[in-house]
Every structure is written in C-alpha cells, then in structure tokens.
Amino acid sequence: MKKRRWIITLAVVAALLSVAAALLYRNGFFDIISSVETLQVYMEDYAPYSHLIFFGIQLLSVILAPIPNNMIALAGAALFGVWPAFFLTFGAVLLGSMVVFSLARLIGQPFVQRFVSQKVSTRYLDLLHNKRGTFLFLVFLFPFFPDDLICILAGLTDIKPLHFFLITLLARPWGLLVACLLGGSSLSLPVPAMVALCVCGVVLFVVCMKYADRLERKLLSWIRRKT
C-alpha cells in the first residue's frame, strides 16, 4: 500500500514537472538560457514570485539536463544574493535528484531511456554498478560530468536511497556554491586559475577511480583500529 502511494506521488510530481516544462517551452524560456543576463531579466519579470520561479527552474534543471543549473545559479546570485540563491538552488537540486533517482528505481529502463542516451548509459552505468558511492561522490564533486543524468542512472543500481541522499547532500553543494559566489561577485578567478583547477580535478578524479578500492580498504582498516 505504501509503495502504491509512493508511486502515485511520484507520478503526480512527474506530471506537474512535465506541465511546467511545457509552459517554459511555450513562453520561450529555452531560447534565453544561454545568457546569465537574459535569465536574470526573465526571473525579474515574475516579481514578487521570482524566488519561486527560480526554485522551480532549478528543480526542472535536474530532470531536463539541457537546462544548465550552474548558469541559473549565477543569474540567481546576481539577482537575489549569494546565500539565498545557493540555498534555493541546493534545495531544488537535492529534491530533483531524489525524484529522478526514485522514478528510475520504480519505473526502470523505460524512464531511463527517455532521458539518458545510450552513449551516456554505456559510458557510466558499469562504473556505477562497480564503484557506486565512490564514483557518485566524485561525479557530484566535479563540475564537468553529467551529474543530473547520472542521478537517473543511479536508480538502476542497488545503492540504497539513504546512501544516495547522503552522497548528494555532501558532494553536490560545492560546485553550486562556487557558481553562486561567482554570480554574486564574491569570487573571481582568472582563466589560468580556472584551467589549473580543472586539470587538478581531472588528475584527482583519475587517481581516485584507480585506487578507490585500495583507499577504501585502508580507510576502513584505520576506522576499525580506532574503534
């Protein structure tokens, strides 16, 4: 009975999000998402409901991967300030991540195939099955992976929902916070520094993926000795 109610709830949420996406498409939203300035103007037009519109767009960004949530976070920080934009963004991304994960878990391949290409599935699904938490944490931590699509793929694995929630809670906020800091002019990085950070991120990702099992065993061994 509980599972049935949960399925109905998710179905209603999915239907509402589909309607919202259709409305955004009809009023030309997808034509202006390539510019922070036009996004800011778009949300200002909905005052005094701009915060609600911002939250809704960020929620949809997790499901409609072409919507770049980092760019929307930049626009939101410029409009609302760093911390309001960050908490709204993180709340929406956390909720959206759990929604798509749960839909993929309940519906399975038909839902996944609707949103994730075969190329992306082939590239990441084996890693998700084999590495699970380690891979998810690293993907969410670094900004150059399709993390919203990987949330959907994670629903096909045997990772527990609570485990997935905790990984999302701990790993996803940092990139969003950087975007909000940049949008609120609280953080400014020159291009060489940004390139260096990306290179370091790639190197760290490769090292972690290669030695993840060994590091995990050492960490667990250390924890056992301390407890």
mmCIF file of C-alpha atoms in Angstrom:
data_model
loop_
_atom_site.group_PDB
_atom_site.id
_atom_site.type_symbol
_atom_site.label_atom_id
_atom_site.label_comp_id
_atom_site.label_asym_id
_atom_site.label_seq_id
_atom_site.Cartn_x
_atom_site.Cartn_y
_atom_site.Cartn_z
ATOM 1 C CA MET A 1 0.000 0.000 0.000
ATOM 2 C CA LYS A 2 2.787 2.402 0.921
ATOM 3 C CA LYS A 3 4.644 1.583 -2.271
ATOM 4 C CA ARG A 4 1.498 2.275 -4.297
ATOM 5 C CA ARG A 5 1.045 5.688 -2.662
ATOM 6 C CA TRP A 6 4.717 6.443 -3.309
ATOM 7 C CA ILE A 7 4.321 5.528 -6.975
ATOM 8 C CA ILE A 8 1.224 7.715 -7.278
ATOM 9 C CA THR A 9 3.015 10.614 -5.618
ATOM 10 C CA LEU A 10 5.972 10.316 -7.975
ATOM 11 C CA ALA A 11 3.637 10.066 -10.956
ATOM 12 C CA VAL A 12 1.892 13.286 -9.900
ATOM 13 C CA VAL A 13 5.239 15.037 -9.415
ATOM 14 C CA ALA A 14 6.425 13.864 -12.832
ATOM 15 C CA ALA A 15 3.188 15.080 -14.431
ATOM 16 C CA LEU A 16 3.467 18.507 -12.780
ATOM 17 C CA LEU A 17 7.092 18.838 -13.859
ATOM 18 C CA SER A 18 6.146 17.888 -17.416
ATOM 19 C CA VAL A 19 3.456 20.580 -17.462
ATOM 20 C CA ALA A 20 5.924 23.131 -16.084
ATOM 21 C CA ALA A 21 8.480 22.193 -18.743
ATOM 22 C CA ALA A 22 5.847 22.576 -21.460
ATOM 23 C CA LEU A 23 4.917 26.029 -20.150
ATOM 24 C CA LEU A 24 8.566 27.099 -20.104
ATOM 25 C CA TYR A 25 8.909 25.920 -23.682
ATOM 26 C CA ARG A 26 5.816 27.830 -24.798
ATOM 27 C CA ASN A 27 6.886 31.138 -23.244
ATOM 28 C CA GLY A 28 10.344 30.992 -24.834
ATOM 29 C CA PHE A 29 12.452 30.116 -21.789
ATOM 30 C CA PHE A 30 14.703 27.708 -23.690
ATOM 31 C CA ASP A 31 15.650 30.492 -26.099
ATOM 32 C CA ILE A 32 17.209 32.629 -23.366
ATOM 33 C CA ILE A 33 19.106 30.140 -21.183
ATOM 34 C CA SER A 34 22.411 30.774 -22.949
ATOM 35 C CA SER A 35 22.900 34.122 -21.202
ATOM 36 C CA VAL A 36 23.087 34.999 -17.495
ATOM 37 C CA GLU A 37 21.754 38.493 -18.233
ATOM 38 C CA THR A 38 18.657 37.285 -20.081
ATOM 39 C CA LEU A 39 17.978 34.715 -17.361
ATOM 40 C CA GLN A 40 18.131 37.466 -14.753
ATOM 41 C CA VAL A 41 15.691 39.632 -16.705
ATOM 42 C CA TYR A 42 13.387 36.644 -17.215
ATOM 43 C CA MET A 43 13.149 35.965 -13.472
ATOM 44 C CA GLU A 44 12.796 39.674 -12.600
ATOM 45 C CA ASP A 45 9.686 39.808 -14.778
ATOM 46 C CA TYR A 46 7.955 37.413 -12.367
ATOM 47 C CA ALA A 47 8.432 39.557 -9.240
ATOM 48 C CA PRO A 48 7.304 39.179 -6.471
ATOM 49 C CA TYR A 49 7.373 35.444 -7.288
ATOM 50 C CA SER A 50 10.919 35.450 -8.654
ATOM 51 C CA HIS A 51 12.260 33.222 -5.873
ATOM 52 C CA LEU A 52 9.573 30.618 -6.549
ATOM 53 C CA ILE A 53 10.245 30.726 -10.304
ATOM 54 C CA PHE A 54 13.972 30.375 -9.643
ATOM 55 C CA PHE A 55 13.410 27.326 -7.410
ATOM 56 C CA GLY A 56 11.101 25.741 -9.991
ATOM 57 C CA ILE A 57 13.563 26.263 -12.829
ATOM 58 C CA GLN A 58 16.392 24.750 -10.795
ATOM 59 C CA LEU A 59 14.185 21.775 -9.929
ATOM 60 C CA LEU A 60 13.432 21.252 -13.609
ATOM 61 C CA SER A 61 17.120 21.603 -14.466
ATOM 62 C CA VAL A 62 17.856 18.293 -12.769
ATOM 63 C CA ILE A 63 15.290 16.497 -14.929
ATOM 64 C CA LEU A 64 15.732 18.457 -18.151
ATOM 65 C CA ALA A 65 19.508 18.126 -18.468
ATOM 66 C CA PRO A 66 19.815 20.779 -21.250
ATOM 67 C CA ILE A 67 18.982 23.411 -18.607
ATOM 68 C CA PRO A 68 22.354 24.356 -17.020
ATOM 69 C CA ASN A 69 21.745 24.710 -13.273
ATOM 70 C CA ASN A 70 25.138 26.354 -12.700
ATOM 71 C CA MET A 71 24.274 29.153 -15.130
ATOM 72 C CA ILE A 72 20.882 29.612 -13.486
ATOM 73 C CA ALA A 73 22.668 29.750 -10.115
ATOM 74 C CA LEU A 74 24.883 32.542 -11.471
ATOM 75 C CA ALA A 75 21.824 34.530 -12.528
ATOM 76 C CA GLY A 76 20.067 33.851 -9.237
ATOM 77 C CA ALA A 77 23.042 35.006 -7.182
ATOM 78 C CA ALA A 78 23.237 38.228 -9.179
ATOM 79 C CA LEU A 79 19.524 38.790 -8.601
ATOM 80 C CA PHE A 80 18.936 37.565 -5.023
ATOM 81 C CA GLY A 81 22.399 37.465 -3.477
ATOM 82 C CA VAL A 82 24.782 34.572 -2.899
ATOM 83 C CA TRP A 83 23.193 32.739 0.026
ATOM 84 C CA PRO A 84 19.502 32.943 -0.941
ATOM 85 C CA ALA A 85 20.420 31.703 -4.442
ATOM 86 C CA PHE A 86 22.615 28.936 -3.031
ATOM 87 C CA PHE A 87 20.044 27.541 -0.579
ATOM 88 C CA LEU A 88 17.254 27.716 -3.163
ATOM 89 C CA THR A 89 19.490 26.037 -5.756
ATOM 90 C CA PHE A 90 20.738 23.314 -3.441
ATOM 91 C CA GLY A 91 17.247 22.574 -2.135
ATOM 92 C CA ALA A 92 15.905 22.260 -5.672
ATOM 93 C CA VAL A 93 18.829 20.137 -6.879
ATOM 94 C CA LEU A 94 18.616 17.837 -3.848
ATOM 95 C CA LEU A 95 14.875 17.362 -4.310
ATOM 96 C CA GLY A 96 15.196 16.886 -8.064
ATOM 97 C CA SER A 97 17.992 14.349 -7.627
ATOM 98 C CA MET A 98 15.852 12.248 -5.301
ATOM 99 C CA VAL A 99 12.841 12.492 -7.634
ATOM 100 C CA VAL A 100 14.677 11.240 -10.732
ATOM 101 C CA PHE A 101 16.530 8.581 -8.714
ATOM 102 C CA SER A 102 13.218 7.296 -7.318
ATOM 103 C CA LEU A 103 11.464 7.368 -10.689
ATOM 104 C CA ALA A 104 14.303 5.388 -12.259
ATOM 105 C CA ARG A 105 14.217 2.911 -9.361
ATOM 106 C CA LEU A 106 10.456 2.387 -9.668
ATOM 107 C CA ILE A 107 9.953 2.531 -13.435
ATOM 108 C CA GLY A 108 13.317 1.174 -14.581
ATOM 109 C CA GLN A 109 14.694 1.236 -18.119
ATOM 110 C CA PRO A 110 11.673 2.884 -19.811
ATOM 111 C CA PHE A 111 12.162 6.003 -17.701
ATOM 112 C CA VAL A 112 15.950 5.980 -18.084
ATOM 113 C CA GLN A 113 15.825 5.538 -21.859
ATOM 114 C CA ARG A 114 13.518 8.532 -22.150
ATOM 115 C CA PHE A 115 16.075 10.910 -20.629
ATOM 116 C CA VAL A 116 19.520 9.288 -20.922
ATOM 117 C CA SER A 117 21.151 8.460 -24.238
ATOM 118 C CA GLN A 118 22.574 5.008 -24.897
ATOM 119 C CA LYS A 119 26.040 6.562 -25.179
ATOM 120 C CA VAL A 120 25.866 8.056 -21.679
ATOM 121 C CA SER A 121 24.393 4.842 -20.233
ATOM 122 C CA THR A 122 27.160 2.738 -21.769
ATOM 123 C CA ARG A 123 29.870 5.072 -20.518
ATOM 124 C CA TYR A 124 28.785 5.367 -16.899
ATOM 125 C CA LEU A 125 26.482 2.515 -15.888
ATOM 126 C CA ASP A 126 29.229 -0.096 -15.396
ATOM 127 C CA LEU A 127 31.178 2.331 -13.211
ATOM 128 C CA LEU A 128 28.062 2.993 -11.169
ATOM 129 C CA HIS A 129 27.476 -0.712 -10.647
ATOM 130 C CA ASN A 130 31.103 -1.388 -9.712
ATOM 131 C CA LYS A 131 32.092 1.734 -7.777
ATOM 132 C CA ARG A 132 28.736 3.028 -6.567
ATOM 133 C CA GLY A 133 29.341 5.538 -3.786
ATOM 134 C CA THR A 134 32.920 6.393 -4.735
ATOM 135 C CA PHE A 135 32.047 7.150 -8.323
ATOM 136 C CA LEU A 136 28.896 9.098 -7.418
ATOM 137 C CA PHE A 137 30.740 11.227 -4.873
ATOM 138 C CA LEU A 138 33.458 12.136 -7.377
ATOM 139 C CA VAL A 139 30.987 12.836 -10.176
ATOM 140 C CA PHE A 140 28.952 15.150 -7.954
ATOM 141 C CA LEU A 141 32.055 16.840 -6.615
ATOM 142 C CA PHE A 142 33.464 17.867 -10.001
ATOM 143 C CA PRO A 143 31.514 20.106 -12.398
ATOM 144 C CA PHE A 144 32.405 18.539 -15.759
ATOM 145 C CA PHE A 145 30.245 15.388 -15.551
ATOM 146 C CA PRO A 146 26.558 14.988 -16.479
ATOM 147 C CA ASP A 147 25.617 14.604 -12.819
ATOM 148 C CA ASP A 148 21.883 15.058 -13.397
ATOM 149 C CA LEU A 149 21.841 12.177 -15.881
ATOM 150 C CA ILE A 150 23.954 10.063 -13.549
ATOM 151 C CA CYS A 151 21.338 10.586 -10.809
ATOM 152 C CA ILE A 152 18.887 8.836 -13.124
ATOM 153 C CA LEU A 153 21.308 6.000 -13.889
ATOM 154 C CA ALA A 154 21.969 5.540 -10.170
ATOM 155 C CA GLY A 155 18.343 4.496 -9.807
ATOM 156 C CA LEU A 156 19.149 1.342 -11.799
ATOM 157 C CA THR A 157 21.820 0.233 -9.327
ATOM 158 C CA ASP A 158 21.356 -1.385 -5.913
ATOM 159 C CA ILE A 159 22.558 1.671 -3.995
ATOM 160 C CA LYS A 160 20.229 2.425 -1.098
ATOM 161 C CA PRO A 161 18.145 5.624 -1.315
ATOM 162 C CA LEU A 162 19.505 6.899 2.003
ATOM 163 C CA HIS A 163 23.072 6.288 0.822
ATOM 164 C CA PHE A 164 22.340 8.142 -2.414
ATOM 165 C CA PHE A 165 20.746 11.022 -0.469
ATOM 166 C CA LEU A 166 23.768 11.377 1.833
ATOM 167 C CA ILE A 167 26.215 11.370 -1.088
ATOM 168 C CA THR A 168 24.137 14.027 -2.856
ATOM 169 C CA LEU A 169 23.890 16.074 0.329
ATOM 170 C CA LEU A 170 27.650 16.008 0.913
ATOM 171 C CA ALA A 171 29.027 16.257 -2.630
ATOM 172 C CA ARG A 172 26.656 18.322 -4.777
ATOM 173 C CA PRO A 173 26.590 21.689 -2.955
ATOM 174 C CA TRP A 174 30.189 22.753 -3.607
ATOM 175 C CA GLY A 175 30.004 23.356 -7.344
ATOM 176 C CA LEU A 176 26.693 25.141 -6.867
ATOM 177 C CA LEU A 177 28.214 27.313 -4.140
ATOM 178 C CA VAL A 178 31.106 28.302 -6.430
ATOM 179 C CA ALA A 179 28.612 29.256 -9.157
ATOM 180 C CA CYS A 180 26.644 31.385 -6.686
ATOM 181 C CA LEU A 181 29.811 33.062 -5.405
ATOM 182 C CA LEU A 182 30.811 33.894 -8.974
ATOM 183 C CA GLY A 183 27.338 35.191 -9.772
ATOM 184 C CA GLY A 184 27.266 37.317 -6.643
ATOM 185 C CA SER A 185 30.719 38.743 -7.455
ATOM 186 C CA SER A 186 32.055 37.300 -4.207
ATOM 187 C CA LEU A 187 34.592 35.137 -6.044
ATOM 188 C CA SER A 188 36.593 35.986 -9.133
ATOM 189 C CA LEU A 189 39.075 33.595 -10.749
ATOM 190 C CA PRO A 190 41.318 34.363 -13.737
ATOM 191 C CA VAL A 191 41.158 31.971 -16.681
ATOM 192 C CA PRO A 192 44.579 30.331 -15.954
ATOM 193 C CA ALA A 193 43.461 29.570 -12.392
ATOM 194 C CA MET A 194 40.217 28.021 -13.624
ATOM 195 C CA VAL A 195 42.142 25.885 -16.147
ATOM 196 C CA ALA A 196 44.562 24.770 -13.429
ATOM 197 C CA LEU A 197 41.658 23.809 -11.155
ATOM 198 C CA CYS A 198 40.054 21.767 -13.946
ATOM 199 C CA VAL A 199 43.332 19.950 -14.669
ATOM 200 C CA CYS A 200 43.836 19.189 -10.981
ATOM 201 C CA GLY A 201 40.255 17.952 -10.792
ATOM 202 C CA VAL A 202 40.746 15.549 -13.707
ATOM 203 C CA VAL A 203 44.000 14.189 -12.235
ATOM 204 C CA LEU A 204 42.395 13.750 -8.802
ATOM 205 C CA PHE A 205 39.388 12.012 -10.355
ATOM 206 C CA VAL A 206 41.562 9.519 -12.281
ATOM 207 C CA VAL A 207 43.720 8.757 -9.228
ATOM 208 C CA CYS A 208 40.672 8.263 -7.007
ATOM 209 C CA MET A 209 38.962 5.967 -9.511
ATOM 210 C CA LYS A 210 42.122 3.881 -9.983
ATOM 211 C CA TYR A 211 42.926 3.479 -6.307
ATOM 212 C CA ALA A 212 39.426 3.789 -4.838
ATOM 213 C CA ASP A 213 39.238 0.177 -3.612
ATOM 214 C CA ARG A 214 42.692 0.323 -2.013
ATOM 215 C CA LEU A 215 41.945 3.661 -0.340
ATOM 216 C CA GLU A 216 38.595 2.376 0.887
ATOM 217 C CA ARG A 217 40.206 -0.719 2.442
ATOM 218 C CA LYS A 218 42.859 1.377 4.197
ATOM 219 C CA LEU A 219 40.255 3.814 5.476
ATOM 220 C CA LEU A 220 38.056 1.018 6.822
ATOM 221 C CA SER A 221 41.089 -0.630 8.412
ATOM 222 C CA TRP A 222 42.031 2.662 10.101
ATOM 223 C CA ILE A 223 38.478 3.129 11.371
ATOM 224 C CA ARG A 224 38.423 -0.397 12.845
ATOM 225 C CA ARG A 225 41.691 0.232 14.671
ATOM 226 C CA LYS A 226 40.331 3.460 16.157
ATOM 227 C CA THR A 227 37.020 1.959 17.317
#
